[in-house]
Coordinates of C-alpha atoms and ligand atoms in Angstrom, one line a residue:
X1393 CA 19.9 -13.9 28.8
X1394 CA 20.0 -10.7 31.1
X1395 CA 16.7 -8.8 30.8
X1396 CA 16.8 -5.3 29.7
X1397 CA 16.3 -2.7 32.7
X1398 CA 14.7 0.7 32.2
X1399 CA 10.9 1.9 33.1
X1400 CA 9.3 0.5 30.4
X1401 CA 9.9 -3.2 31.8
X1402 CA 7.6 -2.7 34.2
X1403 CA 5.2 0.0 33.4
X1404 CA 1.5 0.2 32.9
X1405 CA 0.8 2.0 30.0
X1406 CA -2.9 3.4 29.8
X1407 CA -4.1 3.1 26.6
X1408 CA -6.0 7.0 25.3
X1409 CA -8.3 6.8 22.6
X1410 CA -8.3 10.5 22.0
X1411 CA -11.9 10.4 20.1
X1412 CA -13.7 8.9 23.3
X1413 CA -11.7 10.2 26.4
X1414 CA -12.8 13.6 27.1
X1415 CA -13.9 16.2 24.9
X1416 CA -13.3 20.0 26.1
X1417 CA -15.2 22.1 23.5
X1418 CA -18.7 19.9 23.5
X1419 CA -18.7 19.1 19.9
X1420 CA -18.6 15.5 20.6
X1421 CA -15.2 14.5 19.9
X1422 CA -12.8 14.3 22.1
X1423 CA -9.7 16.1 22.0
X1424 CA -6.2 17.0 23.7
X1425 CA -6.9 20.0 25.8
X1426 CA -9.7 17.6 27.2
X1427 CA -6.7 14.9 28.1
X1428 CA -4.8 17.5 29.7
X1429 CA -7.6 18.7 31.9
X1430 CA -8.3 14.5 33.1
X1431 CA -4.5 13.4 33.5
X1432 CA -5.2 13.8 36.9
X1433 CA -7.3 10.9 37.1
X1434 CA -4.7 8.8 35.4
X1435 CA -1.8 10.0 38.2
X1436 CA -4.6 9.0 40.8
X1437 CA -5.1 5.6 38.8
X1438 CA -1.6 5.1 39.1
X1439 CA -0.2 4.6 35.4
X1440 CA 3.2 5.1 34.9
X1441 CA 2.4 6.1 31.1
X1442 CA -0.2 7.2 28.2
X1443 CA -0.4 6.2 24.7
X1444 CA -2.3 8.0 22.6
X1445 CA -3.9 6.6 19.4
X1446 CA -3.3 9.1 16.6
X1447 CA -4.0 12.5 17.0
X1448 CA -2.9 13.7 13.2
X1449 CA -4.2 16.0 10.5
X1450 CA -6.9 13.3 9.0
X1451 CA -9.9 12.8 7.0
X1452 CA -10.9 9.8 9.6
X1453 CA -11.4 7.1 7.0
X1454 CA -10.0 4.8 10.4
X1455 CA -10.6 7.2 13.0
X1456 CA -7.3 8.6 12.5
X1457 CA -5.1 5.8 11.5
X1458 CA -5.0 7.7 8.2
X1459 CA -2.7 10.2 8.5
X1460 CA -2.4 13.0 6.1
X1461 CA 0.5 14.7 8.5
X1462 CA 2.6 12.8 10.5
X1463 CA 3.9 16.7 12.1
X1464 CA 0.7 18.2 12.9
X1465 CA -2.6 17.7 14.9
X1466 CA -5.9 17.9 13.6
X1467 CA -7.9 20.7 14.4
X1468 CA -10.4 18.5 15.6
X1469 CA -8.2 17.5 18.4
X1470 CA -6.6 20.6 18.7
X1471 CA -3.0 22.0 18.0
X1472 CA 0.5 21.4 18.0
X1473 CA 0.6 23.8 21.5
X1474 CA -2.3 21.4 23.0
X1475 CA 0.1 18.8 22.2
X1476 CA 3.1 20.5 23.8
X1477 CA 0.8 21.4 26.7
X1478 CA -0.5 18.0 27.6
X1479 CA 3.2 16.5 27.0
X1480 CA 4.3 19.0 29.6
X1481 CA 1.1 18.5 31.8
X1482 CA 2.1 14.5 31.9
X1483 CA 5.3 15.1 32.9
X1484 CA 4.7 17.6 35.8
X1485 CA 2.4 14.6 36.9
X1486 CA 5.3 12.0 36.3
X1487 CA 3.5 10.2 33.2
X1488 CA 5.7 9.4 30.2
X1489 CA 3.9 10.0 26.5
X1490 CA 3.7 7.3 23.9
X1491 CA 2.1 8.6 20.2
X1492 CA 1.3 6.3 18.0
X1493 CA 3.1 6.1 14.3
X1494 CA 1.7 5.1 11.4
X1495 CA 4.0 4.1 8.9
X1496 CA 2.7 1.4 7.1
X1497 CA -0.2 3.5 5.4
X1498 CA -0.7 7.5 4.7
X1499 CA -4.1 8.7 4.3
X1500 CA -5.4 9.5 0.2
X1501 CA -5.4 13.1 1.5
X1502 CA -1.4 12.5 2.6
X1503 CA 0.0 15.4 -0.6
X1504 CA 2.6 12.7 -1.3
X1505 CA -0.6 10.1 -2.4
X1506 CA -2.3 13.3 -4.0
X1507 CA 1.1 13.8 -6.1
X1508 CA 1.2 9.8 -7.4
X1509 CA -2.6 10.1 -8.6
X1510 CA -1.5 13.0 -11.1
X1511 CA 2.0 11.9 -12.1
X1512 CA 2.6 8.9 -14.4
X1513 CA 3.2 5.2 -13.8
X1514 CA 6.7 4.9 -13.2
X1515 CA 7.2 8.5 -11.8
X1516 CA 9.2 8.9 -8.4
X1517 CA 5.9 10.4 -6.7
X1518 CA 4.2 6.5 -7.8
X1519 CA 7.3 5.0 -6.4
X1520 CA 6.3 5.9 -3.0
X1521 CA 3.5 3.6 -2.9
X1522 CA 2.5 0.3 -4.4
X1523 CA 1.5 1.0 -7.9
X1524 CA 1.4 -1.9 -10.3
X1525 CA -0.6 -2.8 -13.5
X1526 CA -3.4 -4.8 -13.8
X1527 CA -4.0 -8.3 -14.7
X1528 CA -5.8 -9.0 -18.4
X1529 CA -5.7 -7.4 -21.4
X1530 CA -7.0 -4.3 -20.4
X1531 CA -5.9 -4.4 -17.4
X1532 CA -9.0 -4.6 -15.6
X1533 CA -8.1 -8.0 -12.9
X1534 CA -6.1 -6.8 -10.0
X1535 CA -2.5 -7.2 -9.6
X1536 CA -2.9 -10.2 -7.4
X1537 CA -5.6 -11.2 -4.4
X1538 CA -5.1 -10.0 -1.7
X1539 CA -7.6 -9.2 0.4
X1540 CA -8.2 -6.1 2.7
X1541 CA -8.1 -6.8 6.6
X1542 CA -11.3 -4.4 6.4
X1543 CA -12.8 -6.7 3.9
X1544 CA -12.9 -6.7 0.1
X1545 CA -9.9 -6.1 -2.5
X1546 CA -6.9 -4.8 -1.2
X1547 CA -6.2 -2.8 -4.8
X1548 CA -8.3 -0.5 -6.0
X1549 CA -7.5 1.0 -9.8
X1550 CA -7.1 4.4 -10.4
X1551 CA -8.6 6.9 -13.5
X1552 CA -5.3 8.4 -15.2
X1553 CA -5.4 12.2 -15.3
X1554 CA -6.4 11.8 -18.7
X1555 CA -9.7 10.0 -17.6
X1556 CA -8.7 6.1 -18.7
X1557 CA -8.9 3.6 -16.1
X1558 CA -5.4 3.3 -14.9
X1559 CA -2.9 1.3 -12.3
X1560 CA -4.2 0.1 -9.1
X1561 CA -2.5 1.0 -5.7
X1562 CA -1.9 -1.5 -2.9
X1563 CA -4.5 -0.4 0.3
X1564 CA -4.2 -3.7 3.1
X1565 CA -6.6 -1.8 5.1
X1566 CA -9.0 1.1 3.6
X1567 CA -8.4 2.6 0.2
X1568 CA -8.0 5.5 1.7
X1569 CA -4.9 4.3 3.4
X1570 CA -2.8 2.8 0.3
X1571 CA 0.3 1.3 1.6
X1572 CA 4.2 3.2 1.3
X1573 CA 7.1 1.1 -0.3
X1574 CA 9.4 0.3 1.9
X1575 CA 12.1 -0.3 0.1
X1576 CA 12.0 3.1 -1.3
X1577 CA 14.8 5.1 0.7
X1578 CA 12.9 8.4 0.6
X1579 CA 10.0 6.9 2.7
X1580 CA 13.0 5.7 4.9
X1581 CA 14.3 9.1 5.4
X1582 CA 11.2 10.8 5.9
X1583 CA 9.9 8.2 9.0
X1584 CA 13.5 9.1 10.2
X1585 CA 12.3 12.8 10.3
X1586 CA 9.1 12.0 11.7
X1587 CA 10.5 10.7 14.8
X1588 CA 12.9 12.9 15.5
X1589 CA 10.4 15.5 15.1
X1590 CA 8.3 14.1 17.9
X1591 CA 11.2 13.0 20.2
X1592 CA 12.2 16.6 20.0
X1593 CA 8.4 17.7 21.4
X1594 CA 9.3 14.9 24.4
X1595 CA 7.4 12.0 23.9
X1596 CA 9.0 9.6 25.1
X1597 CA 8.0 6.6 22.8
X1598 CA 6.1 5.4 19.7
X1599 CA 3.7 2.5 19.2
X1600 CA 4.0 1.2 15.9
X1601 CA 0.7 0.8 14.0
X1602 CA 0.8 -2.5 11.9
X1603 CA 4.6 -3.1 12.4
X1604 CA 4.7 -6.5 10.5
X1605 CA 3.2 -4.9 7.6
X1606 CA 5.8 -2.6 5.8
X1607 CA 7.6 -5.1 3.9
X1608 CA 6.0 -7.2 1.5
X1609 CA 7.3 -10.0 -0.3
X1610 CA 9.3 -8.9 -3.8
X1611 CA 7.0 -10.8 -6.1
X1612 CA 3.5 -9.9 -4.4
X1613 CA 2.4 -13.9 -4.7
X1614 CA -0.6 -14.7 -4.4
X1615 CA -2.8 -15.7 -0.9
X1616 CA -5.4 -17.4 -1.1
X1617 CA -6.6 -17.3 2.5
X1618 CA -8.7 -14.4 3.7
X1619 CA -7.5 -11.3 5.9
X1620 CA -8.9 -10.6 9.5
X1621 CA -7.6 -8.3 11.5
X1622 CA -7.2 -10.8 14.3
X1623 CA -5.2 -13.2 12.3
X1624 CA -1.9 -14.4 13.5
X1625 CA 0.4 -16.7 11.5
X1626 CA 0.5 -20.2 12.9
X1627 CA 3.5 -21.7 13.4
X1628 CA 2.5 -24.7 10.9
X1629 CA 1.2 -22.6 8.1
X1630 CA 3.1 -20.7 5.3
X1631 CA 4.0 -17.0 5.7
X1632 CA 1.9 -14.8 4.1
X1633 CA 3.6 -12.4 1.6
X1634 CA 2.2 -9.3 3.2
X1635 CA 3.1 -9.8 6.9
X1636 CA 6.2 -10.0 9.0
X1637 CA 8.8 -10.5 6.3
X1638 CA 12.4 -10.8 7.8
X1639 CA 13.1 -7.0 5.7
X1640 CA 11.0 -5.3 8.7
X1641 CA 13.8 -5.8 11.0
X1642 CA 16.5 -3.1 9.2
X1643 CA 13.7 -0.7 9.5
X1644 CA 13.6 -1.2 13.3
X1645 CA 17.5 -1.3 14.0
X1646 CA 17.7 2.0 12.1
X1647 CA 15.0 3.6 14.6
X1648 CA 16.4 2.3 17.6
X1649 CA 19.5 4.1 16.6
X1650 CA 17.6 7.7 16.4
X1651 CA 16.0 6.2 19.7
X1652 CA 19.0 5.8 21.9
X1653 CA 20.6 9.4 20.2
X1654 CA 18.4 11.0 22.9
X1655 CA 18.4 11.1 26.3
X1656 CA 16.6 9.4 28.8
X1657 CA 14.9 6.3 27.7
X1658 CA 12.8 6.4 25.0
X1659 CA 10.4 3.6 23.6
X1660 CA 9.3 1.6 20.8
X1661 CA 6.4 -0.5 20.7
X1662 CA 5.0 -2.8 17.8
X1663 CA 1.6 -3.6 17.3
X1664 CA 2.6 -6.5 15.2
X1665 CA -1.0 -9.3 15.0
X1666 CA 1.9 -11.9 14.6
X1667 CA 2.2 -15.5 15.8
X1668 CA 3.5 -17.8 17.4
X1669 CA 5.4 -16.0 20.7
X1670 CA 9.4 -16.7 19.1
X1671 CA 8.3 -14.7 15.9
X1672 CA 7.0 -11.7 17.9
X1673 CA 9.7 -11.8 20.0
X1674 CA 12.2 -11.5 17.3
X1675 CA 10.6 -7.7 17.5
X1676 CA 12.3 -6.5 20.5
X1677 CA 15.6 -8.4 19.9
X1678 CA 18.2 -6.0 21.8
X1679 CA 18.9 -3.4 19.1
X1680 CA 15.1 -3.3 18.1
X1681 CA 11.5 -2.5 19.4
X1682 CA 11.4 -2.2 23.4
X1683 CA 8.2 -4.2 23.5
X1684 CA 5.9 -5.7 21.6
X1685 CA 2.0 -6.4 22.9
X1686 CA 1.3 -9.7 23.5
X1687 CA -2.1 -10.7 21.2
X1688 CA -1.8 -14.3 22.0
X1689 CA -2.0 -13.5 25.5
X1690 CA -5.2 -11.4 25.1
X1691 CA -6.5 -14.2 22.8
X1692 CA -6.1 -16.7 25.1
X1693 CA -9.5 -18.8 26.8
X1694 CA -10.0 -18.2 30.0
X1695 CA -9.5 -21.9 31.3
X1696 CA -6.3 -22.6 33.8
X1697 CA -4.5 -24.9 30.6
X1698 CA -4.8 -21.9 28.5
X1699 CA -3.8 -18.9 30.3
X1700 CA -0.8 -21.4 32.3
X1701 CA 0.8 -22.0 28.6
X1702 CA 0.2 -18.5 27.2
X1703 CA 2.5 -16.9 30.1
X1704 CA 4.7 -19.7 30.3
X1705 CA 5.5 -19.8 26.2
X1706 CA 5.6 -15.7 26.7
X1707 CA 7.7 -15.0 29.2
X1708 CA 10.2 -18.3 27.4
X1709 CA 9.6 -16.7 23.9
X1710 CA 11.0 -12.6 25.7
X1711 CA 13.1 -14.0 28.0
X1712 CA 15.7 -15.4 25.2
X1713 CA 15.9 -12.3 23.6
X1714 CA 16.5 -10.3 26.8
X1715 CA 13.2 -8.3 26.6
X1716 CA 10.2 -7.6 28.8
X1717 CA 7.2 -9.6 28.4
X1718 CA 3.9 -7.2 27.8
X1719 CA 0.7 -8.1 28.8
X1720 CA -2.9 -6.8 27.6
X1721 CA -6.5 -7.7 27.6
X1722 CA -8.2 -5.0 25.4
X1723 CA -7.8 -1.9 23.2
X1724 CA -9.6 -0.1 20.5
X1725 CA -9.3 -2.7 18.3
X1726 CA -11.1 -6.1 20.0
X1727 CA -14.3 -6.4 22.2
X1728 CA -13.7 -5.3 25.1
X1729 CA -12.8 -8.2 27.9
X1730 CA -15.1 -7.2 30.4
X1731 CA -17.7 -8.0 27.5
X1732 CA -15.6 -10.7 25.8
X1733 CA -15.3 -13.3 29.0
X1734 CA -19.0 -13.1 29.2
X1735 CA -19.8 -14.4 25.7
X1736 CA -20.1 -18.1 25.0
X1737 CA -16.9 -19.8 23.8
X1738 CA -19.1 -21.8 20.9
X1739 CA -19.5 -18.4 19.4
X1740 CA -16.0 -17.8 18.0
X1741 CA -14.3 -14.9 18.3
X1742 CA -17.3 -12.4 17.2
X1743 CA -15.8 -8.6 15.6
X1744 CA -18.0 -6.3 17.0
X1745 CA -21.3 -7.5 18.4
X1746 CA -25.1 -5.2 17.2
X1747 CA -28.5 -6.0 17.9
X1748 CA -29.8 -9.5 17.4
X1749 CA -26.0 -10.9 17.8
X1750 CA -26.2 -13.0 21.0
X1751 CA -25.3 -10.9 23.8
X1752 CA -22.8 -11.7 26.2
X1753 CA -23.4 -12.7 30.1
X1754 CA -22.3 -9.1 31.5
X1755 CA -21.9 -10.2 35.2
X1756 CA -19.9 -13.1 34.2
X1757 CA -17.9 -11.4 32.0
X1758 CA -17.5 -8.5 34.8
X1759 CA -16.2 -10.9 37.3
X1760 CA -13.7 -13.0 35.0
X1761 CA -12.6 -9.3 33.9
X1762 CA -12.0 -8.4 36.9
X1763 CA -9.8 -12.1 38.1
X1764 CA -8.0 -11.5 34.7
X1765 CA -6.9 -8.2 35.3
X1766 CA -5.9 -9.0 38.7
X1767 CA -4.3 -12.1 37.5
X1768 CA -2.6 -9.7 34.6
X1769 CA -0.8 -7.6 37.1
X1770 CA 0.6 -9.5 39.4
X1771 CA 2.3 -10.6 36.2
X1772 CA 6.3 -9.4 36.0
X1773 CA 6.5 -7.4 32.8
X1774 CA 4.6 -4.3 31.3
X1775 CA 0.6 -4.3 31.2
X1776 CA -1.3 -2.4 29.1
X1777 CA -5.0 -0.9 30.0
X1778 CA -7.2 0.5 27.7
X1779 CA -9.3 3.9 28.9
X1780 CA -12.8 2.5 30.3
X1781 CA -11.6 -1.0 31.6
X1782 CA -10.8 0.5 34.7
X1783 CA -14.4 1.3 35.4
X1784 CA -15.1 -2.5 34.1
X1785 CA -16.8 -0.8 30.7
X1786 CA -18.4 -3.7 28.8
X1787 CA -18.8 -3.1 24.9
X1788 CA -21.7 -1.3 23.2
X1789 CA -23.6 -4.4 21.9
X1790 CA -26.7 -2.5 20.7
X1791 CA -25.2 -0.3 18.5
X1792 CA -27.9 1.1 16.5
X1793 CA -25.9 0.1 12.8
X1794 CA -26.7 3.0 10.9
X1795 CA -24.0 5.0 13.7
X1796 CA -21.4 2.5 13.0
X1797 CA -18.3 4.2 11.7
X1798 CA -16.0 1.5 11.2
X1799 CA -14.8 1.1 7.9
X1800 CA -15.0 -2.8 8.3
X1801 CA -18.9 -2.4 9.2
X1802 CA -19.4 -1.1 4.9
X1803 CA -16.3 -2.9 3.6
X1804 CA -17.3 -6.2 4.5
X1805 CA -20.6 -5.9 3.0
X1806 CA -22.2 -5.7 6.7
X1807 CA -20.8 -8.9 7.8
X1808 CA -18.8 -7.8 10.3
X1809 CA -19.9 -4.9 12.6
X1810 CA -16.4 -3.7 13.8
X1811 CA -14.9 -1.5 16.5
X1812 CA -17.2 0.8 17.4
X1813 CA -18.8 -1.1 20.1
X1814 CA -15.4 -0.9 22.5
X1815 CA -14.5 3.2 21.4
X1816 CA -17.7 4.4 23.3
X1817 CA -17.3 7.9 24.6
X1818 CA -16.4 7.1 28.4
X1819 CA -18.2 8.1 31.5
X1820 CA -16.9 10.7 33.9
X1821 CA -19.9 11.7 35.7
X1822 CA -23.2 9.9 36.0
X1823 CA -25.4 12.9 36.1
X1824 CA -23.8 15.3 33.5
X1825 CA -24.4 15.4 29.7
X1826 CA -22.5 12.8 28.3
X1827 CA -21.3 11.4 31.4
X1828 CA -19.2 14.3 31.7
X1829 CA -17.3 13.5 28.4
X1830 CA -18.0 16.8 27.3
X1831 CA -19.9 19.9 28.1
X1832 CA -22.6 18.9 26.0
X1833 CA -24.8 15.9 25.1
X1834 CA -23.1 15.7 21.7
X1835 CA -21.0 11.8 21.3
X1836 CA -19.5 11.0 18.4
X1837 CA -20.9 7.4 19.1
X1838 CA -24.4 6.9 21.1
X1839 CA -23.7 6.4 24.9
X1840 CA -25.6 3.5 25.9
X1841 CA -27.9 4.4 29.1
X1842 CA -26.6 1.7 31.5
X1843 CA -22.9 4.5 31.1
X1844 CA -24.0 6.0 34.3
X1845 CA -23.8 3.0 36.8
X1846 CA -20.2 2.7 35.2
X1847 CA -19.6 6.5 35.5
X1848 CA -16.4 7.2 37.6
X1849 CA -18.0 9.2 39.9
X1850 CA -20.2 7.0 41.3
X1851 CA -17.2 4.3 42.0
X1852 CA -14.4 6.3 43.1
X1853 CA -13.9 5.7 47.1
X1854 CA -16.5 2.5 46.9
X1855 CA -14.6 0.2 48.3
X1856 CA -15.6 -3.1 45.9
X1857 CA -15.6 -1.4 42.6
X1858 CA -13.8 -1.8 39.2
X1859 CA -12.1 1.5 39.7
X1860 CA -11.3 0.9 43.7
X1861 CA -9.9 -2.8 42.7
X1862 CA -7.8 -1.5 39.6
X1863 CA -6.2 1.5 41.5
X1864 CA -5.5 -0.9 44.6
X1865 CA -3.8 -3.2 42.7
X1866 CA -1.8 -0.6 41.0
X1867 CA -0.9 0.5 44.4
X1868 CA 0.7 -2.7 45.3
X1869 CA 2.0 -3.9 42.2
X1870 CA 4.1 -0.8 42.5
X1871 CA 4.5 -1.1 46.3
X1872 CA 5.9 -4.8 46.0
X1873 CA 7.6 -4.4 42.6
X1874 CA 5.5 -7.0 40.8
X1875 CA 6.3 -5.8 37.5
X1876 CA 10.4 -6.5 38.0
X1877 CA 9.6 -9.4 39.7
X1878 CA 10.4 -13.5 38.9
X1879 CA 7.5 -15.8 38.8
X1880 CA 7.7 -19.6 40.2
X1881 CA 4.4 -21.4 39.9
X1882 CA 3.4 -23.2 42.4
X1883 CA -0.3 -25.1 40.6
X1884 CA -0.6 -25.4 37.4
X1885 CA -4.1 -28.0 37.7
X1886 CA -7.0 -27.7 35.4
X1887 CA -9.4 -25.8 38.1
X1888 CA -6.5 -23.3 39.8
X1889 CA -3.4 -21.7 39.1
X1890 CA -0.9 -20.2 41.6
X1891 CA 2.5 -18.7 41.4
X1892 CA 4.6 -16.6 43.3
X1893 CA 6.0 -13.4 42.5
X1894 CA 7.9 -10.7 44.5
X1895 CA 6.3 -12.2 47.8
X1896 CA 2.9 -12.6 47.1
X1897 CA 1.2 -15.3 46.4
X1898 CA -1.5 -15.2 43.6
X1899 CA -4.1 -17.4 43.0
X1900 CA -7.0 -17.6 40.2
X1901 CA -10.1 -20.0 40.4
X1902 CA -11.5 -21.3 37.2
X1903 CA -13.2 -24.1 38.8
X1904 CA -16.7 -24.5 39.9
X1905 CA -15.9 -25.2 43.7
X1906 CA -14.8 -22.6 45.6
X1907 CA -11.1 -23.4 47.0
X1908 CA -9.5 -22.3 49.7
X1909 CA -6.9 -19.4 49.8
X1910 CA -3.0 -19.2 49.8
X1911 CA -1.8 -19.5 53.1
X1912 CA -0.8 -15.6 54.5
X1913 CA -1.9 -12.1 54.4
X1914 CA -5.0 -11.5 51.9
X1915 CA -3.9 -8.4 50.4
X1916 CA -6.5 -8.2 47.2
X1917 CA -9.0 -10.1 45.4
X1918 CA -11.3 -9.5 42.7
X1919 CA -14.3 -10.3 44.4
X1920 CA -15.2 -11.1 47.7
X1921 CA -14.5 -14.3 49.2
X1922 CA -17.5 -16.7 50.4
X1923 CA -18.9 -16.9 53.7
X1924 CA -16.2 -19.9 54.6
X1925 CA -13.5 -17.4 53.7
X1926 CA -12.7 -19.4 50.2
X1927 CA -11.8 -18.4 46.8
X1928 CA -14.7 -18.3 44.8
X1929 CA -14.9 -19.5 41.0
X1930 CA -13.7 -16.8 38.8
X1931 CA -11.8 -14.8 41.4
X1932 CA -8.3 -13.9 41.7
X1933 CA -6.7 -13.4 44.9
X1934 CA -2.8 -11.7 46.1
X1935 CA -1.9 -13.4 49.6
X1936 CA 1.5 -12.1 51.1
X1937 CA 3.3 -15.2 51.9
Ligands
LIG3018 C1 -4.1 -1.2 13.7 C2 -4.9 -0.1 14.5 O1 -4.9 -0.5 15.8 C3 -6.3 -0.2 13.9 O2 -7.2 0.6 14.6 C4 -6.2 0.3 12.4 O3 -7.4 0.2 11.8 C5 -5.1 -0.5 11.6 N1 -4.0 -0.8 12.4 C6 -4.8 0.2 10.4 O4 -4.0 1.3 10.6

């Protein structure tokens, strides 16, 4: 099938988590006029886009992921002119603007959730969410159960205005996020609205929080297995009745259509946790989503087998529907990989790692970061980065608990520890308070001291560094069009892969000998070679054939 052409299909997208990237006014937070002051850094980087995690009106039950106004900006972050500002800002440096949508939740605070608590059960302003009785003869058993992804229930009951414990609402993540109905047209109409409202600010995309979620099977069965928010569906396994019903689709054809009413090329992107690569890919069929990230791929071991069949079965699964493949190796929502690929592979896929968790091997997991991202893009597709990897930022793992923020950290009765550990103010400056996040020493989250040695400042021109490899390899990929490029592997063993793409040759070691390079021109590697000029085990290396 042809491949769709436009600059998404090969971008890097830089991933802005607008809590931790830079905060202007030194209260700790980060905010927008604070991204508009460091898109600099990101034109230098080379990035061809942002996308910024939600920036709304909020009462940050989920840092933000609970919006209470889908047209505003919280003062917090700043205004609807610091949004207009930094949208122009990114454009006078030649960066495109993703925002992210949220439309599978509001926030409690949202006035159409405050309207359903005071109307009655059956009103119009219920009929927005997912209100249903409960279970027993009082009522008192949820609906059915379904678990939250953040742990616990996913119902909660309400007290009727006239004080008697009422209906519950349907919350998959935080109660404070209860979940719209979908097949109510007003909600329709008004996400309609929503877009059109940012598209006519400029962005020139949206990523689509929880995209699998919005339709949920008529009869709400029940599911007996739990929820994690790193659970796909495999492809052996029943569907569950919460995610990626076949009634999501519609929803996206109908945006798509608001999409292409504009000019230029604007994007959609789902964040859809969904398995195996053909379901995901039926997400960005031609008259959908432009992309869709790739979780399998950022869930995949770091052994040659592994990471040969996740980009084979990825760029199969896009290239029958005519889409680019996407490619991504951390975000706000996972460990981060320079962390990650230094933790045993006995321990399971920890979320979030504290004090007295084991701790991972952070030079290992700095140099297979490092051959992964290299290995990543060199790639042909779209990649995604999240703010921090390019200075190889490992995870806070010593988290003092009582700062943890994370709704999972209390919702899952301190079983899981959460996000927090990868949305770490970032460092700027190794000398300055907060690294330079902010004028002041104030952080949201606790810096960890080891920040400065990751600081920006003290890598930017040092030839070896995280930040020197990441913005060389940017360099090229762009130089030899990488991203629009056809691979053709060449090894495919247990210890090494190769493949070719766009004239260069790129190799990755997982082996413990060192091996020797591709024949031509070393261009790049992730580390240096050894003193016999061979690849080294856990390196990556672009040869110009
Ligand atoms: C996915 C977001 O990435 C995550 O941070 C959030 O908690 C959930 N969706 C709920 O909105």
């Amino acid at each position: 099938m042809g491949v769709a052409h436009g600059w998404w299909t090969e971008a890097v997208i830089y991933q802005i988590y607008p809590r931790s990237f830079a905060d202007s006014d030194g209260d700790g937070i980060g905010d927008l006029p604070g991204i508009t002051a460091r898109l600099g850094h990101l034109a230098e980087l080379g990035v061809d886009a942002v996308w910024l995690s939600p920036f709304y009106p909020s009462p940050q039950a989920d840092a933000g992921y609970d919006v209470a106004d889908y047209r505003d900006v919280d003062p917090l972050f700043g205004s609807l002119a610091d949004a207009d500002a930094l949208i122009a800002e990114a454009r006078a440096k030649g960066l495109k603007v993703i925002v992210d949508l949220v439309p599978n939740h509001t926030s409690s605070a949202h006035r159409w959730f405050r309207a359903a608590v005071t109307a009655a059960p059956g009103s119009p302003e219920r009929a927005r969410y997912v209100f249903r009785d409960g279970l027993g003869p009082d009522g008192a058993t949820p609906p059915n159960d379904w678990q939250s992804v953040f742990g616990g229930p996913a119902w909660t009951r309400l007290v009727e205005p006239d004080g008697r414990p009422g209906q519950w609402y349907l919350h998959l993540f935080d109660p404070a996020q209860p979940d719209l109905n979908w097949d109510n047209p007003e909600i329709r109409a008004e996400f309609l609205d929503v877009l059109r409202f940012w598209l006519d600010r400029g962005v020139d995309g949206f990523r689509v929080d929880v995209a699998h979620g919005l339709i949920k099977q008529a009869d709400l069965a029940n599911w007996e297995e739990p929820q994690e928010i790193l659970s796909g569906n495999e492809v052996d396994k029943p569907r569950p009745p919460m995610w990626d019903q076949d009634g999501v689709h519609e929803i996206y054809r109908d945006w798509r259509r608001v999409l292409d009413s504009y000019d230029g090329a604007r994007i959609l992107v789902a964040e859809a946790w969904v398995e195996p690569a053909e379901r995901i890919a039926r997400y960005v069929r031609p008259d959908e989503m432009h992309q869709a990230f790739n979780f399998e791929y950022l869930l995949a071991a770091w052994t040659a087998p592994a990471q040969y069949a996740v980009i084979t079965r990825s760029l199969e699964a896009t290239d029958a529907v005519g889409a680019p493949t996407t490619w991504v190796l951390s975000n706000h929502d996972v460990i981060r990989h320079a962390s990650r690929m230094g933790l045993s592979a006995k321990g399971g896929r920890p979320n979030g790692i504290g004090i007295g968790d084991p701790q991972p091997d952070a030079a290992l997991g700095l140099r297979r970061a490092r051959a992964a991202t290299l290995l990543m893009l060199a790639l042909p597709g779209s990649a995604y980065l999240y703010q921090g990897e390019e200075l190889g930022l490992p995870e806070h793992t010593t988290l003092p608990d009582e700062s943890r923020q994370d709704p999972t950290w209390e919702r899952s009765g301190h079983t899981q520890r959460g996000r927090d550990g990868c949305r770490v103010p970032i460092p700027w400056e190794a000398d300055a308070p907060s690294y330079g996040f902010g004028p002041t020493d104030a952080s949201w989250l606790p810096q960890p001291p080891l920040w400065a040695e990751y600081a920006l400042d003290r890598q930017q021109g040092v030839s070896g560094s995280t930040y020197e490899t990441y913005r060389t390899a940017l360099r090229l990929r762009r130089e030899h069009g990488l991203g629009r490029g056809t691979l053709g592997w060449l090894s495919s063993g247990d210890e090494v892969l190769s493949f070719r793409n766009a004239g260069l040759t790129v190799l990755t070691n997982f082996g413990a000998a060192a091996v020797p390079p591709p024949a031509g021109e070393l261009l790049h590697s992730s580390a240096p070679l050894d003193a016999d000029g061979r690849v080294p085990t856990d390196v990556t290396v672009w040869v110009r054939h």
